Amino acid sequence: MGNVYGRKDRVSSQMQKELSFILQRDIDDPRLGFVTINEVEVTRDLAVAKVYFTVLNTDEAGKRANQKCLNELAPQIRHELAKRMRLRHIAELRFHYDDSFDTGMRVAALLSEVAKDLPVEDLPEDES
């Protein structure tokens, strides 16, 4: 029976931590906003890593600009990552904007609108 938490998952988790550290400390590019690494998905052969990120307080154009900048800086980031991780080969980095947070905020706003429109007697009561 195989491991539930295999090598691919361990590499993804460690890569996420290291990338967060690298972007925070080592990469000094004024084009980048406050970038957060949400998830890293590594292919089974560890050749390609999809890096999902979010940027704080930016519009759609800013998200695209940050994604373009990160993909341009990918070779430099990969080089820094190679110094920190004990792997023979480091995956090619491909940065993708993670819109799950934006989707969650939109759903929460829609739910609050629906709750605002409900009559008071239809709202669930707190059972204390």
Short mmCIF file of N, CA and C in Angstrom, two decimals:
data_model
loop_
_atom_site.label_atom_id
_atom_site.label_comp_id
_atom_site.label_asym_id
_atom_site.label_seq_id
_atom_site.Cartn_x
_atom_site.Cartn_y
_atom_site.Cartn_z
N MET A 1 0.84 -1.18 0.00
CA MET A 1 0.00 0.00 0.00
C MET A 1 0.89 1.24 0.00
N GLY A 2 0.62 2.21 -0.88
CA GLY A 2 1.45 3.40 -1.02
C GLY A 2 1.22 4.41 0.08
N ASN A 3 2.13 5.36 0.15
CA ASN A 3 2.00 6.43 1.13
C ASN A 3 0.80 7.31 0.79
N VAL A 4 0.09 7.72 1.82
CA VAL A 4 -1.02 8.64 1.62
C VAL A 4 -0.46 10.03 1.30
N TYR A 5 0.63 10.36 1.93
CA TYR A 5 1.26 11.66 1.75
C TYR A 5 2.60 11.40 1.08
N GLY A 6 2.60 11.37 -0.26
CA GLY A 6 3.77 10.95 -1.02
C GLY A 6 4.79 12.04 -1.24
N ARG A 7 5.81 11.69 -2.00
CA ARG A 7 6.92 12.60 -2.26
C ARG A 7 6.45 13.86 -2.98
N LYS A 8 5.56 13.69 -3.94
CA LYS A 8 5.05 14.84 -4.69
C LYS A 8 4.41 15.87 -3.76
N ASP A 9 3.63 15.39 -2.80
CA ASP A 9 2.98 16.29 -1.85
C ASP A 9 3.99 16.97 -0.92
N ARG A 10 5.00 16.22 -0.50
CA ARG A 10 6.04 16.80 0.37
C ARG A 10 6.82 17.87 -0.36
N VAL A 11 7.17 17.60 -1.63
CA VAL A 11 7.91 18.58 -2.43
C VAL A 11 7.05 19.82 -2.65
N SER A 12 5.77 19.64 -2.95
CA SER A 12 4.86 20.78 -3.16
C SER A 12 4.78 21.66 -1.92
N SER A 13 4.63 21.02 -0.77
CA SER A 13 4.52 21.76 0.49
C SER A 13 5.80 22.53 0.80
N GLN A 14 6.94 21.89 0.64
CA GLN A 14 8.22 22.55 0.91
C GLN A 14 8.47 23.68 -0.10
N MET A 15 8.09 23.43 -1.35
CA MET A 15 8.29 24.44 -2.38
C MET A 15 7.44 25.68 -2.09
N GLN A 16 6.22 25.48 -1.59
CA GLN A 16 5.36 26.60 -1.23
C GLN A 16 6.00 27.46 -0.14
N LYS A 17 6.53 26.82 0.88
CA LYS A 17 7.19 27.54 1.96
C LYS A 17 8.40 28.32 1.46
N GLU A 18 9.23 27.66 0.66
CA GLU A 18 10.44 28.30 0.17
C GLU A 18 10.13 29.45 -0.79
N LEU A 19 9.14 29.27 -1.66
CA LEU A 19 8.77 30.34 -2.59
C LEU A 19 8.25 31.56 -1.84
N SER A 20 7.47 31.32 -0.80
CA SER A 20 6.97 32.44 0.01
C SER A 20 8.13 33.22 0.61
N PHE A 21 9.09 32.49 1.14
CA PHE A 21 10.27 33.12 1.74
C PHE A 21 11.08 33.88 0.69
N ILE A 22 11.29 33.27 -0.47
CA ILE A 22 12.08 33.90 -1.53
C ILE A 22 11.42 35.20 -2.00
N LEU A 23 10.10 35.15 -2.23
CA LEU A 23 9.41 36.35 -2.70
C LEU A 23 9.39 37.45 -1.65
N GLN A 24 9.40 37.06 -0.40
CA GLN A 24 9.38 38.04 0.69
C GLN A 24 10.75 38.67 0.90
N ARG A 25 11.81 37.88 0.81
CA ARG A 25 13.13 38.36 1.19
C ARG A 25 14.10 38.62 0.05
N ASP A 26 14.08 37.76 -0.98
CA ASP A 26 15.14 37.80 -1.98
C ASP A 26 14.79 38.55 -3.26
N ILE A 27 13.54 38.57 -3.63
CA ILE A 27 13.14 39.22 -4.88
C ILE A 27 12.72 40.65 -4.57
N ASP A 28 13.46 41.58 -5.16
CA ASP A 28 13.19 43.00 -4.92
C ASP A 28 12.84 43.65 -6.25
N ASP A 29 11.59 43.51 -6.64
CA ASP A 29 11.12 44.07 -7.90
C ASP A 29 9.96 45.01 -7.61
N PRO A 30 10.08 46.28 -7.98
CA PRO A 30 9.01 47.24 -7.65
C PRO A 30 7.69 46.97 -8.38
N ARG A 31 7.73 46.14 -9.42
CA ARG A 31 6.50 45.83 -10.15
C ARG A 31 5.60 44.88 -9.38
N LEU A 32 6.17 44.14 -8.43
CA LEU A 32 5.39 43.16 -7.68
C LEU A 32 4.67 43.80 -6.51
N GLY A 33 3.43 43.39 -6.31
CA GLY A 33 2.68 43.82 -5.14
C GLY A 33 2.95 42.87 -3.98
N PHE A 34 2.04 42.86 -3.01
CA PHE A 34 2.16 41.95 -1.87
C PHE A 34 1.62 40.60 -2.30
N VAL A 35 2.53 39.71 -2.71
CA VAL A 35 2.17 38.41 -3.28
C VAL A 35 2.14 37.35 -2.19
N THR A 36 1.10 36.52 -2.22
CA THR A 36 0.96 35.40 -1.30
C THR A 36 0.87 34.12 -2.13
N ILE A 37 1.67 33.13 -1.78
CA ILE A 37 1.63 31.84 -2.46
C ILE A 37 0.58 30.98 -1.76
N ASN A 38 -0.47 30.61 -2.50
CA ASN A 38 -1.57 29.84 -1.92
C ASN A 38 -1.36 28.34 -2.04
N GLU A 39 -0.84 27.91 -3.19
CA GLU A 39 -0.71 26.48 -3.41
C GLU A 39 0.33 26.23 -4.50
N VAL A 40 0.99 25.10 -4.41
CA VAL A 40 1.91 24.65 -5.45
C VAL A 40 1.51 23.24 -5.84
N GLU A 41 1.25 23.03 -7.12
CA GLU A 41 0.94 21.70 -7.64
C GLU A 41 2.10 21.26 -8.51
N VAL A 42 2.73 20.17 -8.14
CA VAL A 42 3.87 19.65 -8.89
C VAL A 42 3.40 18.44 -9.68
N THR A 43 3.86 18.33 -10.92
CA THR A 43 3.51 17.16 -11.72
C THR A 43 4.13 15.92 -11.09
N ARG A 44 3.64 14.79 -11.50
CA ARG A 44 4.09 13.52 -10.91
C ARG A 44 5.59 13.30 -11.06
N ASP A 45 6.16 13.75 -12.19
CA ASP A 45 7.60 13.59 -12.42
C ASP A 45 8.43 14.75 -11.87
N LEU A 46 7.78 15.69 -11.16
CA LEU A 46 8.42 16.85 -10.53
C LEU A 46 9.09 17.78 -11.54
N ALA A 47 8.63 17.77 -12.79
CA ALA A 47 9.24 18.58 -13.83
C ALA A 47 8.64 19.98 -13.92
N VAL A 48 7.35 20.11 -13.61
CA VAL A 48 6.65 21.39 -13.74
C VAL A 48 5.88 21.65 -12.45
N ALA A 49 5.94 22.90 -11.99
CA ALA A 49 5.18 23.30 -10.80
C ALA A 49 4.25 24.45 -11.16
N LYS A 50 2.96 24.25 -10.93
CA LYS A 50 2.00 25.33 -11.07
C LYS A 50 1.92 26.03 -9.72
N VAL A 51 2.26 27.30 -9.71
CA VAL A 51 2.29 28.07 -8.47
C VAL A 51 1.09 29.02 -8.49
N TYR A 52 0.16 28.83 -7.56
CA TYR A 52 -1.03 29.66 -7.46
C TYR A 52 -0.80 30.74 -6.41
N PHE A 53 -1.06 32.00 -6.81
CA PHE A 53 -0.79 33.12 -5.92
C PHE A 53 -1.96 34.10 -5.92
N THR A 54 -1.99 34.96 -4.92
CA THR A 54 -2.91 36.09 -4.87
C THR A 54 -2.09 37.34 -4.58
N VAL A 55 -2.68 38.47 -4.91
CA VAL A 55 -2.05 39.77 -4.67
C VAL A 55 -3.03 40.62 -3.89
N LEU A 56 -2.56 41.27 -2.86
CA LEU A 56 -3.41 42.08 -2.01
C LEU A 56 -3.73 43.42 -2.66
N ASN A 57 -4.99 43.83 -2.58
CA ASN A 57 -5.45 45.14 -3.04
C ASN A 57 -5.02 45.50 -4.44
N THR A 58 -5.51 44.76 -5.41
CA THR A 58 -5.20 45.07 -6.81
C THR A 58 -6.41 44.78 -7.68
N ASP A 59 -6.45 45.42 -8.82
CA ASP A 59 -7.54 45.20 -9.78
C ASP A 59 -7.15 44.13 -10.79
N GLU A 60 -8.00 43.91 -11.77
CA GLU A 60 -7.76 42.85 -12.76
C GLU A 60 -6.48 43.09 -13.55
N ALA A 61 -6.22 44.35 -13.92
CA ALA A 61 -4.99 44.66 -14.66
C ALA A 61 -3.76 44.43 -13.79
N GLY A 62 -3.85 44.74 -12.50
CA GLY A 62 -2.75 44.51 -11.58
C GLY A 62 -2.46 43.03 -11.39
N LYS A 63 -3.51 42.22 -11.38
CA LYS A 63 -3.34 40.77 -11.25
C LYS A 63 -2.58 40.22 -12.45
N ARG A 64 -2.99 40.66 -13.65
CA ARG A 64 -2.31 40.21 -14.88
C ARG A 64 -0.87 40.69 -14.91
N ALA A 65 -0.64 41.95 -14.47
CA ALA A 65 0.72 42.49 -14.46
C ALA A 65 1.62 41.72 -13.50
N ASN A 66 1.09 41.37 -12.33
CA ASN A 66 1.87 40.59 -11.36
C ASN A 66 2.16 39.20 -11.89
N GLN A 67 1.19 38.58 -12.57
CA GLN A 67 1.40 37.25 -13.13
C GLN A 67 2.48 37.30 -14.20
N LYS A 68 2.42 38.32 -15.05
CA LYS A 68 3.43 38.46 -16.11
C LYS A 68 4.82 38.67 -15.50
N CYS A 69 4.90 39.52 -14.49
CA CYS A 69 6.17 39.80 -13.82
C CYS A 69 6.74 38.54 -13.18
N LEU A 70 5.90 37.78 -12.47
CA LEU A 70 6.36 36.56 -11.83
C LEU A 70 6.85 35.54 -12.84
N ASN A 71 6.16 35.42 -13.96
CA ASN A 71 6.59 34.47 -14.98
C ASN A 71 7.90 34.93 -15.65
N GLU A 72 8.11 36.26 -15.74
CA GLU A 72 9.39 36.76 -16.25
C GLU A 72 10.52 36.50 -15.26
N LEU A 73 10.21 36.58 -13.97
CA LEU A 73 11.22 36.36 -12.93
C LEU A 73 11.38 34.88 -12.58
N ALA A 74 10.61 34.00 -13.20
CA ALA A 74 10.63 32.58 -12.86
C ALA A 74 12.02 31.95 -12.90
N PRO A 75 12.87 32.24 -13.91
CA PRO A 75 14.21 31.63 -13.88
C PRO A 75 15.04 32.07 -12.67
N GLN A 76 14.95 33.35 -12.30
CA GLN A 76 15.67 33.84 -11.13
C GLN A 76 15.12 33.21 -9.85
N ILE A 77 13.81 33.12 -9.74
CA ILE A 77 13.18 32.51 -8.57
C ILE A 77 13.54 31.03 -8.49
N ARG A 78 13.56 30.37 -9.64
CA ARG A 78 13.92 28.95 -9.69
C ARG A 78 15.36 28.74 -9.23
N HIS A 79 16.24 29.65 -9.63
CA HIS A 79 17.65 29.56 -9.21
C HIS A 79 17.76 29.68 -7.68
N GLU A 80 17.04 30.63 -7.11
CA GLU A 80 17.04 30.78 -5.65
C GLU A 80 16.44 29.54 -4.97
N LEU A 81 15.41 29.00 -5.58
CA LEU A 81 14.76 27.80 -5.04
C LEU A 81 15.73 26.62 -5.06
N ALA A 82 16.52 26.52 -6.11
CA ALA A 82 17.49 25.42 -6.23
C ALA A 82 18.54 25.48 -5.12
N LYS A 83 18.89 26.68 -4.68
CA LYS A 83 19.85 26.82 -3.58
C LYS A 83 19.29 26.31 -2.26
N ARG A 84 17.97 26.40 -2.10
CA ARG A 84 17.34 26.09 -0.82
C ARG A 84 16.83 24.65 -0.71
N MET A 85 16.48 24.05 -1.84
CA MET A 85 15.90 22.71 -1.79
C MET A 85 16.93 21.67 -2.22
N ARG A 86 16.90 20.55 -1.56
CA ARG A 86 17.86 19.48 -1.83
C ARG A 86 17.28 18.50 -2.85
N LEU A 87 17.18 18.97 -4.08
CA LEU A 87 16.68 18.14 -5.17
C LEU A 87 17.69 18.20 -6.31
N ARG A 88 17.76 17.12 -7.05
CA ARG A 88 18.68 17.08 -8.19
C ARG A 88 18.20 18.02 -9.30
N HIS A 89 16.90 18.02 -9.55
CA HIS A 89 16.30 18.88 -10.57
C HIS A 89 15.19 19.69 -9.93
N ILE A 90 15.14 20.98 -10.27
CA ILE A 90 14.08 21.85 -9.76
C ILE A 90 13.05 22.04 -10.86
N ALA A 91 11.79 21.97 -10.49
CA ALA A 91 10.69 22.06 -11.44
C ALA A 91 10.67 23.43 -12.13
N GLU A 92 10.18 23.43 -13.37
CA GLU A 92 9.93 24.68 -14.08
C GLU A 92 8.73 25.35 -13.40
N LEU A 93 8.85 26.63 -13.10
CA LEU A 93 7.80 27.34 -12.38
C LEU A 93 6.86 28.04 -13.35
N ARG A 94 5.57 27.84 -13.14
CA ARG A 94 4.54 28.53 -13.93
C ARG A 94 3.56 29.16 -12.94
N PHE A 95 3.49 30.47 -12.96
CA PHE A 95 2.66 31.19 -12.00
C PHE A 95 1.26 31.43 -12.57
N HIS A 96 0.25 31.18 -11.72
CA HIS A 96 -1.15 31.37 -12.09
C HIS A 96 -1.84 32.12 -10.96
N TYR A 97 -2.68 33.10 -11.31
CA TYR A 97 -3.43 33.82 -10.29
C TYR A 97 -4.53 32.91 -9.75
N ASP A 98 -4.66 32.85 -8.43
CA ASP A 98 -5.67 32.02 -7.76
C ASP A 98 -6.88 32.90 -7.46
N ASP A 99 -7.96 32.69 -8.21
CA ASP A 99 -9.13 33.53 -8.03
C ASP A 99 -10.14 32.95 -7.05
N SER A 100 -9.79 31.91 -6.32
CA SER A 100 -10.73 31.29 -5.37
C SER A 100 -11.10 32.26 -4.24
N PHE A 101 -10.16 33.10 -3.81
CA PHE A 101 -10.47 34.07 -2.76
C PHE A 101 -11.48 35.09 -3.27
N ASP A 102 -11.27 35.58 -4.49
CA ASP A 102 -12.21 36.54 -5.09
C ASP A 102 -13.59 35.94 -5.24
N THR A 103 -13.64 34.67 -5.67
CA THR A 103 -14.92 33.98 -5.82
C THR A 103 -15.61 33.83 -4.47
N GLY A 104 -14.86 33.48 -3.44
CA GLY A 104 -15.42 33.36 -2.09
C GLY A 104 -15.98 34.66 -1.57
N MET A 105 -15.27 35.75 -1.84
CA MET A 105 -15.75 37.07 -1.40
C MET A 105 -17.04 37.45 -2.15
N ARG A 106 -17.10 37.11 -3.43
CA ARG A 106 -18.30 37.42 -4.22
C ARG A 106 -19.49 36.61 -3.71
N VAL A 107 -19.29 35.34 -3.38
CA VAL A 107 -20.36 34.50 -2.85
C VAL A 107 -20.82 35.03 -1.49
N ALA A 108 -19.88 35.43 -0.64
CA ALA A 108 -20.25 35.98 0.67
C ALA A 108 -21.07 37.25 0.52
N ALA A 109 -20.70 38.10 -0.43
CA ALA A 109 -21.45 39.33 -0.66
C ALA A 109 -22.87 39.02 -1.15
N LEU A 110 -22.99 38.03 -2.04
CA LEU A 110 -24.32 37.65 -2.53
C LEU A 110 -25.18 37.08 -1.41
N LEU A 111 -24.57 36.25 -0.55
CA LEU A 111 -25.32 35.69 0.59
C LEU A 111 -25.77 36.76 1.56
N SER A 112 -24.93 37.76 1.80
CA SER A 112 -25.33 38.84 2.71
C SER A 112 -26.45 39.67 2.09
N GLU A 113 -26.45 39.84 0.76
CA GLU A 113 -27.55 40.54 0.08
C GLU A 113 -28.86 39.78 0.25
N VAL A 114 -28.81 38.45 0.08
CA VAL A 114 -30.01 37.63 0.24
C VAL A 114 -30.51 37.70 1.68
N ALA A 115 -29.61 37.63 2.64
CA ALA A 115 -30.00 37.69 4.05
C ALA A 115 -30.61 39.04 4.39
N LYS A 116 -30.12 40.10 3.76
CA LYS A 116 -30.64 41.44 4.02
C LYS A 116 -32.07 41.57 3.51
N ASP A 117 -32.39 40.87 2.41
CA ASP A 117 -33.72 40.95 1.81
C ASP A 117 -34.75 40.06 2.49
N LEU A 118 -34.33 39.11 3.33
CA LEU A 118 -35.27 38.23 4.01
C LEU A 118 -36.01 38.97 5.11
N PRO A 119 -37.29 38.68 5.30
CA PRO A 119 -38.00 39.27 6.44
C PRO A 119 -37.41 38.74 7.75
N VAL A 120 -37.55 39.52 8.80
CA VAL A 120 -36.94 39.18 10.08
C VAL A 120 -37.44 37.84 10.60
N GLU A 121 -38.72 37.50 10.42
CA GLU A 121 -39.27 36.24 10.96
C GLU A 121 -38.70 35.02 10.24
N ASP A 122 -38.12 35.19 9.03
CA ASP A 122 -37.54 34.06 8.30
C ASP A 122 -36.10 33.79 8.66
N LEU A 123 -35.46 34.70 9.36
CA LEU A 123 -34.06 34.51 9.73
C LEU A 123 -33.93 33.46 10.81
N PRO A 124 -32.91 32.62 10.76
CA PRO A 124 -32.73 31.61 11.82
C PRO A 124 -32.42 32.29 13.16
N GLU A 125 -32.98 31.70 14.22
CA GLU A 125 -32.76 32.27 15.56
C GLU A 125 -31.55 31.62 16.19
N ASP A 126 -30.85 32.38 17.04
CA ASP A 126 -29.74 31.82 17.81
C ASP A 126 -30.30 30.98 18.93
N GLU A 127 -29.83 29.76 19.01
CA GLU A 127 -30.31 28.88 20.08
C GLU A 127 -29.27 28.88 21.19
N SER A 128 -29.59 29.63 22.23
CA SER A 128 -28.65 29.73 23.35
C SER A 128 -29.15 28.99 24.55
#
